[in-house]
XYZ file of C-alpha atoms in Angstrom:
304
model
C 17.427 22.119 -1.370
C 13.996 22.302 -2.324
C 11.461 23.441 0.219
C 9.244 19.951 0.118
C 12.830 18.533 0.668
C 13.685 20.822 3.633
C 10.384 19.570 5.135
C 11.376 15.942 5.533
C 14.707 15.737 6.021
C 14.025 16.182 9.838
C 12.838 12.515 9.347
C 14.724 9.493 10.682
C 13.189 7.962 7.383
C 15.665 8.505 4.472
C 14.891 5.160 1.887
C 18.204 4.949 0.037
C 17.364 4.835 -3.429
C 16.306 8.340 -3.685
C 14.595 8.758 -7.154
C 15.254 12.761 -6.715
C 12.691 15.422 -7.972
C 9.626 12.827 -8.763
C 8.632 16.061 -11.974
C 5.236 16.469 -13.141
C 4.729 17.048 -16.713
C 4.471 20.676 -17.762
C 5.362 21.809 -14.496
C 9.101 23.438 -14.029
C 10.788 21.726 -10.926
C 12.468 25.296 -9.469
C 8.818 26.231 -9.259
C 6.553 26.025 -5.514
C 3.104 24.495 -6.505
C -0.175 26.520 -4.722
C -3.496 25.220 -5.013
C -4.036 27.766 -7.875
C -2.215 25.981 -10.052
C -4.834 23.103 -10.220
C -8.543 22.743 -10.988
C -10.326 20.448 -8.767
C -12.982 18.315 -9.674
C -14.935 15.488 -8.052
C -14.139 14.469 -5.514
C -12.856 10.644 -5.199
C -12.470 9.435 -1.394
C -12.983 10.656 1.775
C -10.625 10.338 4.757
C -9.849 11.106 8.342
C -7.796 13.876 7.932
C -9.698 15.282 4.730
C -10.584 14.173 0.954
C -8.233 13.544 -1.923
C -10.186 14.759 -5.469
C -9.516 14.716 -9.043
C -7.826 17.287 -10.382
C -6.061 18.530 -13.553
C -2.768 20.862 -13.608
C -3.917 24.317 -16.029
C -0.709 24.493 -17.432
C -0.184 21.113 -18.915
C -3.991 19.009 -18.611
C -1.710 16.263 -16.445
C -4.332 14.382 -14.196
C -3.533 13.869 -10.656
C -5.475 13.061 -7.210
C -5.107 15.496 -4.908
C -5.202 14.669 -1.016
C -5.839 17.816 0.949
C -4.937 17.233 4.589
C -6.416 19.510 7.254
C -3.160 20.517 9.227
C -5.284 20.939 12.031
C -6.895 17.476 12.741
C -3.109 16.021 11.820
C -1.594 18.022 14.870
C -4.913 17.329 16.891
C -4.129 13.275 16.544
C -0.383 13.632 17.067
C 0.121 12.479 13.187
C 2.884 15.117 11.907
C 5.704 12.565 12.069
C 3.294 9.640 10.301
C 2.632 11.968 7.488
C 6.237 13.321 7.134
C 7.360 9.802 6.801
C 4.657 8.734 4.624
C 6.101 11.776 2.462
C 9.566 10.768 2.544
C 9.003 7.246 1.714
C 6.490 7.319 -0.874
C 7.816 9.859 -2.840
C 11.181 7.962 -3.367
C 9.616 5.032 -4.967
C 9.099 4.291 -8.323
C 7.177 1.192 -9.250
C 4.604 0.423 -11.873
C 2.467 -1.368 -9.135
C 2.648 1.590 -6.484
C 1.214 5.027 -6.394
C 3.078 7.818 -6.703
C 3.356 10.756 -5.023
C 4.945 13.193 -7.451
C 5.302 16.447 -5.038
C 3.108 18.027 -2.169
C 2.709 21.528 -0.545
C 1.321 23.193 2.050
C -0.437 26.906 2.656
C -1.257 28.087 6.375
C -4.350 25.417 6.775
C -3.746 22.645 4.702
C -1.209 19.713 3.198
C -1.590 18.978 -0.279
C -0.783 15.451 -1.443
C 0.126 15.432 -5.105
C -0.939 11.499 -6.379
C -1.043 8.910 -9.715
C -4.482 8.958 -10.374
C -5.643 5.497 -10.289
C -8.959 5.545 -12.700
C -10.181 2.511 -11.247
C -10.667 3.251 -7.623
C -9.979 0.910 -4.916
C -9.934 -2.686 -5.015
C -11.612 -3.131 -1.746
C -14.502 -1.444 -3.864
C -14.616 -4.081 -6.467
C -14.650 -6.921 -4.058
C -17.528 -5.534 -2.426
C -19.205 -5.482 -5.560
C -18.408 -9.195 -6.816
C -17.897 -10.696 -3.803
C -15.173 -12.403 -4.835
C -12.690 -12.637 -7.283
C -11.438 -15.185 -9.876
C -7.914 -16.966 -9.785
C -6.855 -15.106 -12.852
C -7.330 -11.545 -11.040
C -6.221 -12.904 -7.924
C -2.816 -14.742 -9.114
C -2.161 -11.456 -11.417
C -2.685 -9.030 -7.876
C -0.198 -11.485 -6.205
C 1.803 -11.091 -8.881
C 2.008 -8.181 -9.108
C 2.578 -7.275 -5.275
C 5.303 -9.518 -4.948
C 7.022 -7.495 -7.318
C 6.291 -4.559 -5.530
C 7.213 -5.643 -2.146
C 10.406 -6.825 -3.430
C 11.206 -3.528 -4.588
C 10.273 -1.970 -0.821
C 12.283 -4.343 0.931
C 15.355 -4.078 -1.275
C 14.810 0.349 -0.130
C 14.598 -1.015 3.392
C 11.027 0.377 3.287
C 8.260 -2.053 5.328
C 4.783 -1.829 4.513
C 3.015 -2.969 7.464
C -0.847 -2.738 6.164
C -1.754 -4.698 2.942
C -5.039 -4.534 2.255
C -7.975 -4.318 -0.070
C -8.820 -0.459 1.211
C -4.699 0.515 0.631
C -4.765 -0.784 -2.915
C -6.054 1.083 -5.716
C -6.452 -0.059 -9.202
C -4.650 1.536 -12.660
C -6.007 2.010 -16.144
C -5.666 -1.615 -17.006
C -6.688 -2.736 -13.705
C -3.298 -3.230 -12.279
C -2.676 -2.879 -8.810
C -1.236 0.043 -7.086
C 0.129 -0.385 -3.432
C -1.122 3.233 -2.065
C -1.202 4.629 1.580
C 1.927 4.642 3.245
C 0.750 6.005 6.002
C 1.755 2.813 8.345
C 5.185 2.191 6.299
C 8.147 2.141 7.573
C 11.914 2.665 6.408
C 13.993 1.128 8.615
C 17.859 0.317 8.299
C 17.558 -2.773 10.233
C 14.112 -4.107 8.816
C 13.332 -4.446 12.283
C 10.225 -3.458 14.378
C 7.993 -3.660 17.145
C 5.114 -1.106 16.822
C 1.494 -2.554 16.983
C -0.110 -1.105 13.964
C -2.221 -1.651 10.980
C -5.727 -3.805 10.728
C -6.563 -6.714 12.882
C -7.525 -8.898 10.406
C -4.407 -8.949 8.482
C -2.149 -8.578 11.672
C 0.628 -11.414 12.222
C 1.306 -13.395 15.228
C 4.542 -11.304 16.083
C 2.805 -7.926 15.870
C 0.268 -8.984 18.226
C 2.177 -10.568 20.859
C 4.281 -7.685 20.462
C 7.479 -9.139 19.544
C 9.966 -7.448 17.469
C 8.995 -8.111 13.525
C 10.934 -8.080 10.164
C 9.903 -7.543 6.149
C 8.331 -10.568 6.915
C 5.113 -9.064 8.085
C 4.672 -8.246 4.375
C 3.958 -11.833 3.733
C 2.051 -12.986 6.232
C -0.661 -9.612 4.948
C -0.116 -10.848 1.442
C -1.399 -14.926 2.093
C -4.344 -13.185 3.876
C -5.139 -10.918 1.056
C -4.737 -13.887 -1.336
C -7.185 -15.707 1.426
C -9.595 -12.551 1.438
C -9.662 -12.299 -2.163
C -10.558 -16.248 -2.771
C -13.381 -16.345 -0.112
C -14.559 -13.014 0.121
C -13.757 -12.275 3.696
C -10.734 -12.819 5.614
C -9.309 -15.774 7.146
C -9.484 -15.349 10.801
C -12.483 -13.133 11.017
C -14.493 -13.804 14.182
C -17.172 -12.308 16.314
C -14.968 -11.074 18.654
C -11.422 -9.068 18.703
C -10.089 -11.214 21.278
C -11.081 -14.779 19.027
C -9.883 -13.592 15.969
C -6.261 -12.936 17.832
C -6.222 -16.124 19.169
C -7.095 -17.820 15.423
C -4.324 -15.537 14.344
C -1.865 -16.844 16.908
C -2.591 -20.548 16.515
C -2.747 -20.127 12.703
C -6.341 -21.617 12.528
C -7.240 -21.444 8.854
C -9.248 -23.201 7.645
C -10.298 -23.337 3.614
C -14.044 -24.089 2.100
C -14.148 -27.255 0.207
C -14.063 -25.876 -3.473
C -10.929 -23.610 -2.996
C -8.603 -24.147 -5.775
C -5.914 -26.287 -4.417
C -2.541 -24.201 -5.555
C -4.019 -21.162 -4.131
C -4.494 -23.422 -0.851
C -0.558 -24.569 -1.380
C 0.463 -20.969 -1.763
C -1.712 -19.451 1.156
C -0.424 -22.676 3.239
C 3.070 -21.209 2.890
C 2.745 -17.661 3.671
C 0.638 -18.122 6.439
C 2.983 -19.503 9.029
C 3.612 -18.393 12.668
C 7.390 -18.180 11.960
C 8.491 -15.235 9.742
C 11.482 -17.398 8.497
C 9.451 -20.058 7.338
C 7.074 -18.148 5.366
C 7.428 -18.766 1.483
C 9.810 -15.721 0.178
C 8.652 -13.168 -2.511
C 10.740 -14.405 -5.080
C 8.992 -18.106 -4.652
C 5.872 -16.257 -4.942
C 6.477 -15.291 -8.482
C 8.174 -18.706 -9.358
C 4.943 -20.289 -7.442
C 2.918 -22.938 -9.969
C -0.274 -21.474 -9.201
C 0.888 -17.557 -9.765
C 2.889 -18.748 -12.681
C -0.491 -20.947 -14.301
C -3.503 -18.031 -13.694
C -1.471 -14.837 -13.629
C -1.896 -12.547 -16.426
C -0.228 -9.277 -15.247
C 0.752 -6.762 -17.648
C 3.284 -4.200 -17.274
C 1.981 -0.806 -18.351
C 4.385 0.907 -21.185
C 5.978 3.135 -18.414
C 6.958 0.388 -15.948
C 9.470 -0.813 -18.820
C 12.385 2.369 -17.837
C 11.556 2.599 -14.760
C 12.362 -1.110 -13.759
């Protein structure tokens, strides 16, 4: 058993279809990774536990990001088991439209993250630049996350935070689910810890009831909402007001929103987890099926 292996397997977390060995080109798998086998460039995003840069494997020129953890400000916020499991589940799937996370290691201060480099930086980025986006982009990201979630929920594997900051954006554009930092495997698909952002949080999560998958959804017709508008649906002045828009569903549209995104959003935001429209509708949906223009990059076509 390899040592990265040995690290998680002290995890509860163990997502079923284990896609063993996740290799990096040019780099022999029998072989521990330091830091010396990388050059590091700039440096791409800062974070609370330390930055993740650009950086290019000597032997073979294969681009990756590297996240560099500080070991110490992980134990210092209790995170060791969040990261583990972040570990364990991200590095078992294998999707065009989430990151990877090929291999990591670790020297005596430090955890080193090895990630897809996603060239186009994070979408939260480019909706803070144009405000908002177009159907086209938006059906295509729904699109294209539906897919993805499918593929997490059939590996038991919860994502619990979709967002514009957790989703970063490939060569072509195409969204990559990143940060599983909040994910969860979980035989049952059942939960009922409070986590992610308040914005995007469902009704059961806040009243603390015990949540499903179905969480997914609820993040994914806010997103859709966010994307549309610009800001979120139930964004308020206060914490406690935008919890109780949350709760009594209150959304509420501006006149020229395009009336199949309103259908769609109508359907995944619903206070019941059963009724909310299931992933597979979203792809068969009229408006995803009439503006989306996703592409599946050359790669995606083995792996699916």
């Amino acid at each position: 058993m390899s040592h990265s292996q040995a690290m998680v397997k002290s995890d509860s977390a163990q997502p079923t279809a284990a896609a063993e060995g996740q290799t990096l080109p040019g780099v022999p798998t029998t072989r521990q990774l330091t830091i010396d086998d990388f050059e590091i460039g700039r440096p791409l995003g800062k974070g609370k536990f330390g930055n993740v840069y650009l950086a290019r494997l000597k032997e073979s020129h294969f681009i990756v990001a590297l996240k560099v953890l500080f070991k110490s400000q992980i134990e210092k916020e209790g995170m060791e088991h969040q990261l583990r499991r972040e570990i364990e589940i991200q590095s078992h799937l294998q999707h065009p439209n989430i990151l990877r996370l090929y291999n990591y290691f670790h020297d005596a201060r430090r955890v080193y993250l090895i990630l897809e480099y996603a060239p186009r930086g994070e979408l939260y980025r480019e909706l803070q630049k144009s405000q908002t986006l177009d159907e086209q982009r938006t059906a295509t990201i729904m699109e294209e996350l539906a897919d993805a979630l499918t593929y997490c929920h059939e590996n038991k594997v919860i994502h619990r935070d979709i967002k514009p900051e957790n989703l970063l954006l490939g060569f072509r554009g195409e969204v990559k689910i990143a940060d599983f930092g909040w994910s969860v495997h979980t035989p049952s698909l059942r939960r009922n810890t409070m986590c992610g952002t308040l914005d995007y949080l469902p009704p059961e999560m806040i009243e603390g009831r015990t949540y499903n998958e179905k969480v997914d959804l609820w993040c994914i017709g806010v997103l859709c909402y966010e994307l549309l508008v610009g800001s979120p649906p139930f964004e308020s002045t206060s914490h406690s007001e935008t919890c109780r828009r949350i709760l009594k569903v209150d959304v509420r549209f501006p006149p020229s929103f395009p009336l199949g995104a309103q259908n769609l959003i109508s359907k995944l935001l619903r206070y019941q987890p059963l009724e909310r429209l299931p992933l597979a509708q979203i792809l068969q949906h009229p408006w995803v099926q009439a503006h989306s223009r996703r592409v599946l990059p050359p790669s995606a076509h083995m792996a699916s």
